[in-house]
Amino acid sequence: MLEFELEARRGSFHLQVEGRFAAAWTVLFGPSGAGKTTLLRLLAGFDRDRLHGVGRVVFTERLLTDGKRGLHIPPGQRQTGMVAQQTALFPHLTAAANVAYGLRNLDGAARNRRVEEMLDLAGAAALARLRPQDLSGGQAQRVALARALAPAPKLLLLDEPFSALDGQASDLLLDRLKEWVRAHGMQTILATHDVSDALSAGAEVLLLHEGRRVAFGPAAEVLARERVRLLIRLGPD
Amino acid sequence: MDWQAFFLTLRLATVTTAILLAVAIPLSAWLVLGRERRPAAAGWLAGVEALVTLPLVLPPTVLGFFLLVLLGPHTAFGRGIAALLGHPLAFSFDGLVVGSVIYSLPFAVQPLVAGFAAVPSPLIDAARILGAGPARMTATLLVPLARRSFLTAGVLVFLHTVGEFGVVLMLGGDIPGSTRTLSILLYNQVENFDYAAAERTSAILLGLSVLALAAIYWHSRERRESHA
């Protein structure tokens, strides 16, 4: 269960949104500039200086941010994983070393097993020895996903994580990921502006527009209008 | 040729460079990561950075004078250091090292701050959310990604120390084998109208500078070619 009440400013942009996510998979849906990335970053514990007002985040009854009490748990101590739009792989490390970065507490053998498992899950097992500069955009996103999942976070934040993958590869990876996070009791929030991604997730959807919550509920209800538009665009075939 | 002054200068520059790199890495990382983590603290971090940069604009003789007074027997600090080491720091090689470290501090910190600040912030965010603290981020991210800045910082500090005159003269005087560096030697040679010796000393100082700068440019060309 994730509850939050957040207000933040970045230049002229003003985000003011609250939510209570109980589902294992929630989609943040909205056009570019709606505030999806800003919200995910605040939930992850970044951009503390942009917070205004109450600023409250509670995850599984643990208070992570509380503006009133000046409480702010740093990003690395929130048991949160994040895949940002920019994959931000460490350029001097191989894909495997990138995935191993957050596994400092495991001994060598356990760490290697975990790295292999995560790369395999993300469909990037063959990329282990490659460096980020030798990866395509889609491959880098797979490795970034493996890196975020490796420390077994309780909350996974995905910001347009498969934008560089083609539709079929993205759907396959999304299905595999959903199965895996369900099996491991992980709560996931996926930010996307792609209707098909949001609908295929079959989850609860928070519709954002210009930093405000417009609607929240099951994907089929919240995105009914977008679904019709998508169907019209796809045509009678 | 006064080899004693030559080797003393090299020793002073080497020790100063080693100490400064060790000091400047955590200091520069603290300045850069502090700005990243707490933009609201950027104001007073800029104040610290300005303080670190002060020796760059302060006349060396003024800095040398302050240190001479501070490390001398007229202050509690100077007396404490003398009691600890068994001799006063002023007019000693150790005193010169202290003076050189402070005098050349900006030459080590500025390139490292620039190098560390050039590391893209998404990488720092990624390391933070994966649980890395400032020390680990510095060791595993900033230092390897800002390698070239170390060569620049090291060469600048080394050359700056080799050519140091005002601080050395004020703080160390002119004691052969202890505080007489090449710059002091050159000054003495000119004062004694021994222009032939002064030319040789100047040639050595010039040669050191050219060699070190050539190393930087050669290294940066190598990097450009390897990236091409």
XYZ file of C-alpha atoms in Angstrom:
465
model
C 0.000 0.000 0.000
C 1.405 3.364 -1.049
C -0.162 6.601 0.165
C 1.072 10.046 -0.721
C 0.163 13.683 -0.683
C 2.679 15.744 -2.592
C 3.086 19.268 -3.822
C 6.112 20.408 -5.773
C 7.195 23.240 -8.019
C 9.672 23.251 -10.870
C 9.802 26.588 -12.629
C 6.246 27.370 -13.725
C 5.161 23.725 -13.340
C 3.136 22.960 -10.223
C 2.370 19.416 -9.135
C -0.281 18.826 -6.522
C -1.474 15.290 -6.228
C -2.505 12.722 -3.672
C -3.143 9.032 -4.028
C -3.619 5.726 -2.325
C -2.355 2.804 -4.371
C -3.350 -0.602 -3.081
C -3.030 -2.618 -6.312
C 0.175 -4.457 -7.102
C 0.391 -2.647 -10.434
C -0.577 0.986 -10.920
C -0.184 3.053 -14.059
C 0.475 6.787 -14.073
C -0.983 7.921 -17.339
C -0.825 11.335 -18.904
C 0.699 13.306 -21.759
C 4.292 14.511 -21.683
C 4.605 17.280 -19.097
C 1.726 15.963 -16.970
C 4.046 15.454 -14.000
C 4.584 11.694 -14.130
C 8.369 11.856 -13.848
C 8.191 14.548 -11.154
C 5.826 12.386 -9.101
C 7.945 9.248 -9.491
C 11.095 11.116 -8.481
C 9.411 12.501 -5.365
C 8.188 9.018 -4.433
C 11.751 7.739 -4.903
C 13.061 10.399 -2.518
C 14.724 12.712 -5.041
C 14.215 16.472 -5.452
C 13.553 17.071 -1.788
C 14.121 20.790 -2.294
C 11.186 21.025 -4.702
C 8.695 19.779 -2.120
C 6.191 22.238 -0.735
C 3.368 21.977 1.746
C 2.571 18.750 3.565
C 4.786 16.412 1.506
C 3.885 12.997 2.794
C 4.732 9.519 1.500
C 3.866 6.320 3.372
C 4.732 2.907 1.993
C 3.565 -0.261 3.745
C 2.955 1.776 6.907
C 6.495 3.146 6.850
C 6.734 6.922 6.729
C 9.228 7.846 3.997
C 8.583 11.569 3.650
C 6.902 13.913 6.088
C 7.353 17.606 5.349
C 5.731 18.659 8.619
C 8.224 16.713 10.712
C 11.148 17.322 8.370
C 11.469 13.576 7.848
C 13.013 12.420 4.594
C 14.361 8.915 4.110
C 17.116 9.042 1.442
C 16.473 7.242 -1.885
C 18.850 4.387 -1.122
C 17.071 3.494 2.126
C 13.504 3.327 0.802
C 13.682 -0.225 -0.580
C 12.702 1.377 -3.850
C 13.976 0.608 -7.331
C 13.626 2.954 -10.254
C 14.111 2.724 -13.988
C 14.224 6.251 -15.351
C 13.667 7.355 -18.941
C 17.400 7.819 -19.288
C 18.870 4.405 -18.533
C 21.844 5.999 -16.733
C 23.984 2.877 -16.899
C 27.444 3.420 -15.458
C 29.544 3.776 -18.627
C 32.770 2.375 -17.169
C 31.161 -0.866 -15.963
C 29.946 -3.898 -17.896
C 26.243 -4.733 -17.939
C 26.838 -7.399 -15.271
C 28.780 -4.979 -13.056
C 25.984 -2.434 -13.449
C 23.464 -4.996 -12.227
C 25.772 -5.994 -9.363
C 26.179 -2.375 -8.178
C 23.252 -2.528 -5.757
C 24.167 -5.987 -4.446
C 26.942 -5.026 -2.124
C 25.509 -7.039 0.758
C 25.699 -10.350 -1.092
C 28.862 -12.428 -1.234
C 30.543 -13.096 -4.587
C 28.763 -16.318 -5.577
C 25.302 -15.155 -4.487
C 25.859 -11.845 -6.254
C 26.832 -13.560 -9.504
C 23.796 -15.816 -9.329
C 21.545 -12.850 -8.725
C 23.075 -10.878 -11.603
C 22.584 -13.829 -13.969
C 18.991 -14.292 -12.795
C 18.126 -10.623 -13.282
C 19.769 -10.335 -16.689
C 17.943 -13.479 -17.748
C 14.620 -12.086 -16.530
C 15.177 -8.894 -18.517
C 16.181 -10.859 -21.614
C 19.717 -9.499 -21.417
C 21.711 -12.602 -20.434
C 23.848 -12.384 -23.568
C 24.803 -8.786 -22.787
C 26.543 -9.417 -19.449
C 30.054 -8.599 -20.622
C 29.172 -5.637 -22.815
C 29.636 -2.021 -21.813
C 26.776 0.484 -22.092
C 28.304 2.171 -25.165
C 28.020 -1.163 -27.002
C 24.324 -1.588 -26.209
C 21.342 -0.424 -28.268
C 18.700 1.729 -26.556
C 16.430 -1.276 -25.985
C 19.271 -3.429 -24.653
C 20.311 -0.655 -22.273
C 16.719 -0.476 -20.986
C 16.740 -4.218 -20.334
C 19.979 -3.932 -18.344
C 18.633 -0.909 -16.433
C 15.563 -2.949 -15.489
C 17.748 -5.833 -14.303
C 19.827 -3.391 -12.238
C 16.747 -1.896 -10.569
C 15.267 -5.313 -9.776
C 18.481 -6.889 -8.480
C 18.374 -5.534 -4.880
C 14.768 -6.868 -4.617
C 13.063 -3.554 -3.898
C 9.607 -3.548 -2.353
C 8.492 -0.660 -4.542
C 9.404 -0.478 -8.216
C 9.036 2.796 -10.119
C 9.188 2.595 -13.900
C 9.302 5.753 -15.967
C 8.579 4.881 -19.620
C 11.005 1.995 -19.138
C 10.587 0.285 -22.520
C 10.272 3.265 -24.833
C 13.201 2.045 -26.950
C 11.789 -1.459 -27.396
C 9.416 -2.326 -30.232
C 5.801 -3.102 -29.347
C 6.078 -6.874 -29.298
C 9.320 -6.976 -27.303
C 7.903 -4.408 -24.883
C 4.705 -6.441 -24.356
C 6.659 -9.645 -23.793
C 8.961 -8.028 -21.262
C 6.058 -6.313 -19.531
C 4.201 -9.634 -19.170
C 7.287 -11.359 -17.800
C 7.943 -8.502 -15.396
C 4.331 -8.451 -14.142
C 4.496 -12.134 -13.405
C 7.785 -11.751 -11.582
C 6.782 -8.777 -9.420
C 3.517 -10.494 -8.499
C 5.420 -13.600 -7.429
C 7.784 -11.493 -5.321
C 5.156 -9.276 -3.689
C 6.538 -6.121 -5.209
C 4.359 -3.048 -5.766
C 4.951 -1.403 -9.127
C 4.108 2.007 -10.544
C 4.528 2.431 -14.277
C 4.490 5.886 -15.818
C 3.545 5.967 -19.473
C 1.892 8.129 -22.086
C 1.246 5.096 -24.278
C -2.413 4.001 -24.087
C -1.702 0.451 -25.182
C 0.911 0.034 -22.411
C -1.547 1.399 -19.857
C -4.384 -0.828 -21.053
C -2.309 -3.957 -21.440
C -1.177 -3.607 -17.862
C -4.804 -4.158 -16.765
C -4.176 -2.262 -13.593
C -5.411 0.734 -11.680
C -4.684 3.963 -13.463
C -4.031 7.449 -12.129
C -4.721 9.930 -14.887
C -2.578 13.038 -14.566
C -2.917 16.316 -16.399
C -0.809 19.424 -15.797
C 0.269 18.191 -12.386
C -3.248 17.355 -11.163
C -5.094 14.102 -10.665
C -7.932 13.898 -13.216
C -9.177 10.384 -12.516
C -8.228 7.218 -10.673
C -9.600 3.707 -11.034
C -9.536 0.580 -13.189
C -7.816 1.056 -16.548
C -10.920 0.144 -18.561
C -12.909 2.938 -16.867
C -10.309 5.675 -16.582
C -8.978 5.176 -20.084
C -12.313 4.415 -21.793
C -12.081 7.464 -24.014
C -8.406 6.822 -24.864
C -9.306 3.186 -25.622
C -11.938 4.224 -28.159
C -9.477 6.644 -29.746
C -6.886 3.885 -29.967
C -9.381 1.502 -31.565
C -10.403 4.115 -34.135
C -6.748 4.765 -34.918
C -6.065 1.065 -35.379
C -8.997 0.878 -37.825
C -11.616 -1.806 -38.511
C -8.947 -4.498 -39.075
C 74.334 23.036 -10.724
C 72.891 22.878 -7.193
C 71.469 19.339 -7.223
C 70.521 19.668 -3.572
C 68.055 22.472 -4.447
C 66.870 20.514 -7.471
C 66.038 17.356 -5.520
C 64.596 19.348 -2.618
C 62.236 21.067 -5.052
C 61.203 17.765 -6.607
C 60.654 16.271 -3.146
C 58.558 19.244 -2.039
C 56.467 19.125 -5.222
C 55.967 15.350 -5.010
C 54.946 15.371 -1.334
C 52.648 18.364 -1.879
C 51.011 16.738 -4.912
C 50.420 13.469 -3.050
C 48.936 15.215 0.000
C 46.809 17.532 -2.094
C 45.322 14.779 -4.228
C 44.446 12.862 -1.062
C 42.822 15.977 0.454
C 41.208 17.311 -2.710
C 39.349 14.111 -3.686
C 37.028 14.016 -0.641
C 36.796 17.818 -0.508
C 35.829 18.148 -4.180
C 33.414 15.204 -3.970
C 31.803 16.766 -0.908
C 31.350 20.078 -2.738
C 29.861 18.444 -5.852
C 27.689 15.817 -4.141
C 26.520 18.424 -1.627
C 25.214 20.557 -4.488
C 23.542 17.490 -6.038
C 21.916 16.264 -2.865
C 20.909 19.565 -1.318
C 20.558 22.369 -3.874
C 19.393 24.610 -1.013
C 22.861 24.315 0.531
C 24.507 25.518 -2.693
C 24.999 29.002 -1.196
C 27.245 28.049 1.659
C 28.966 25.343 -0.394
C 29.869 28.129 -2.829
C 31.289 29.993 0.196
C 33.505 27.016 1.043
C 34.584 26.802 -2.593
C 35.458 30.501 -2.564
C 37.538 29.973 0.597
C 39.375 27.097 -1.065
C 40.026 29.323 -4.087
C 41.321 32.220 -1.970
C 45.026 31.257 -2.254
C 44.658 31.717 -6.007
C 44.112 35.449 -5.670
C 45.909 36.125 -2.394
C 49.461 37.485 -2.885
C 51.819 34.591 -1.993
C 53.804 36.815 0.335
C 50.631 37.619 2.283
C 49.810 33.938 2.616
C 53.431 33.228 3.580
C 53.308 35.964 6.217
C 50.062 34.651 7.736
C 51.488 31.139 7.894
C 54.752 32.389 9.335
C 52.861 34.081 12.153
C 50.443 31.187 12.651
C 53.149 28.522 12.733
C 55.611 30.633 14.727
C 56.124 30.689 18.495
C 53.778 33.668 19.020
C 50.570 31.672 18.623
C 49.217 28.785 20.697
C 48.799 26.802 17.451
C 52.435 27.322 16.486
C 53.638 26.411 19.986
C 51.397 23.325 19.998
C 52.782 22.139 16.662
C 56.351 22.786 17.836
C 55.714 20.785 21.031
C 54.206 17.976 18.981
C 56.966 17.769 16.365
C 59.860 18.806 18.564
C 60.697 21.749 16.292
C 58.820 24.759 14.925
C 57.301 24.400 11.474
C 58.486 27.775 10.259
C 61.869 27.616 8.465
C 61.648 23.838 7.987
C 60.842 21.506 5.102
C 57.655 20.373 6.882
C 56.582 24.006 7.155
C 57.148 24.420 3.417
C 54.928 21.405 2.769
C 52.138 22.961 4.869
C 52.508 26.273 3.021
C 52.607 24.577 -0.389
C 49.543 22.475 0.356
C 47.507 25.569 1.266
C 48.947 27.654 -1.569
C 48.258 25.031 -4.242
C 44.925 23.821 -2.850
C 42.821 25.548 -5.552
C 44.966 23.992 -8.291
C 43.958 20.551 -7.044
C 40.351 21.288 -6.097
C 39.252 23.277 -9.162
C 40.033 20.614 -11.812
C 38.561 17.866 -9.634
C 35.380 19.851 -8.912
C 35.019 20.501 -12.652
C 35.636 16.818 -13.443
C 33.263 15.517 -10.783
C 30.558 18.053 -11.703
C 30.710 16.830 -15.313
C 29.524 13.373 -14.227
C 25.865 13.322 -15.391
C 23.410 13.657 -12.509
C 21.247 10.696 -13.680
C 24.259 8.474 -12.927
C 24.531 9.927 -9.437
C 20.786 9.432 -8.910
C 21.082 5.826 -10.085
C 23.905 5.168 -7.610
C 21.961 6.848 -4.807
C 18.835 4.784 -5.279
C 20.991 1.661 -5.386
C 22.152 2.536 -1.883
C 25.571 4.101 -2.511
C 26.651 6.704 0.043
C 28.974 9.634 -0.753
C 32.184 7.652 -0.152
C 31.141 4.783 -2.422
C 29.839 7.162 -5.075
C 33.175 8.969 -5.009
C 35.234 5.790 -5.258
C 33.118 3.939 -7.806
C 31.684 6.730 -9.915
C 33.294 10.150 -9.604
C 36.944 9.064 -9.489
C 36.835 6.610 -12.427
C 34.706 8.926 -14.571
C 36.845 12.005 -13.902
C 40.234 10.340 -14.418
C 41.570 13.038 -16.701
C 41.009 15.699 -14.067
C 43.521 13.906 -11.840
C 46.306 14.347 -14.372
C 45.418 18.028 -14.767
C 45.235 18.552 -11.001
C 48.458 16.617 -10.349
C 50.462 18.432 -13.021
C 49.158 21.867 -12.041
C 49.919 21.323 -8.354
C 53.373 19.915 -9.117
C 54.323 22.803 -11.398
C 52.827 25.399 -9.124
C 54.863 24.039 -6.225
C 58.055 23.843 -8.291
C 57.675 27.505 -9.233
C 56.599 28.716 -5.794
C 58.595 31.668 -4.487
C 56.733 34.064 -2.195
C 55.409 31.517 0.281
C 58.725 29.645 0.361
C 60.716 32.809 0.987
C 58.419 34.075 3.746
C 57.861 30.750 5.474
C 61.065 28.861 4.804
C 63.732 31.458 4.230
C 66.829 30.193 2.430
C 68.298 27.207 4.259
C 70.348 24.920 1.966
C 69.090 21.344 2.012
C 66.028 22.296 3.991
C 64.147 25.178 2.401
C 66.273 26.402 -0.517
C 64.263 25.460 -3.591
C 65.110 26.162 -7.235
C 63.132 29.417 -7.225
C 65.057 30.704 -4.196
C 68.320 29.519 -5.764
C 67.501 31.411 -8.974
C 66.783 34.551 -6.976
C 70.128 34.212 -5.163
C 71.998 33.644 -8.431
C 70.494 36.754 -10.019
C 71.187 38.773 -6.886
C 74.842 37.654 -7.102
C 74.975 38.535 -10.850
C 75.735 34.873 -11.624
C 73.685 34.968 -14.796
C 75.210 31.783 -16.269
C 74.032 29.746 -13.287
C 70.685 31.576 -13.310
C 70.217 30.590 -16.972
C 70.810 26.915 -16.142
C 68.358 27.029 -13.223
C 65.779 28.819 -15.368
C 66.260 26.244 -18.135
C 65.542 23.435 -15.681
C 62.381 25.162 -14.415
C 61.293 25.839 -17.977
C 62.025 22.245 -19.011
C 59.945 20.858 -16.137
C 57.009 23.069 -17.103
C 57.163 22.162 -20.789
C 57.447 18.443 -20.028
C 54.468 18.479 -17.684
C 52.250 20.477 -20.023
C 53.261 18.241 -22.929
C 52.136 15.256 -20.837
C 48.675 16.811 -20.364
C 48.248 17.663 -24.047
C 49.631 14.318 -25.189
C 47.207 12.534 -22.859
C 44.209 14.580 -24.039
C 45.149 13.937 -27.701
C 45.384 10.211 -26.989
C 41.915 10.332 -25.464
C 40.471 12.260 -28.393
C 41.955 9.747 -30.832
C 40.699 6.758 -28.852
C 37.193 8.276 -28.832
C 37.271 9.108 -32.544
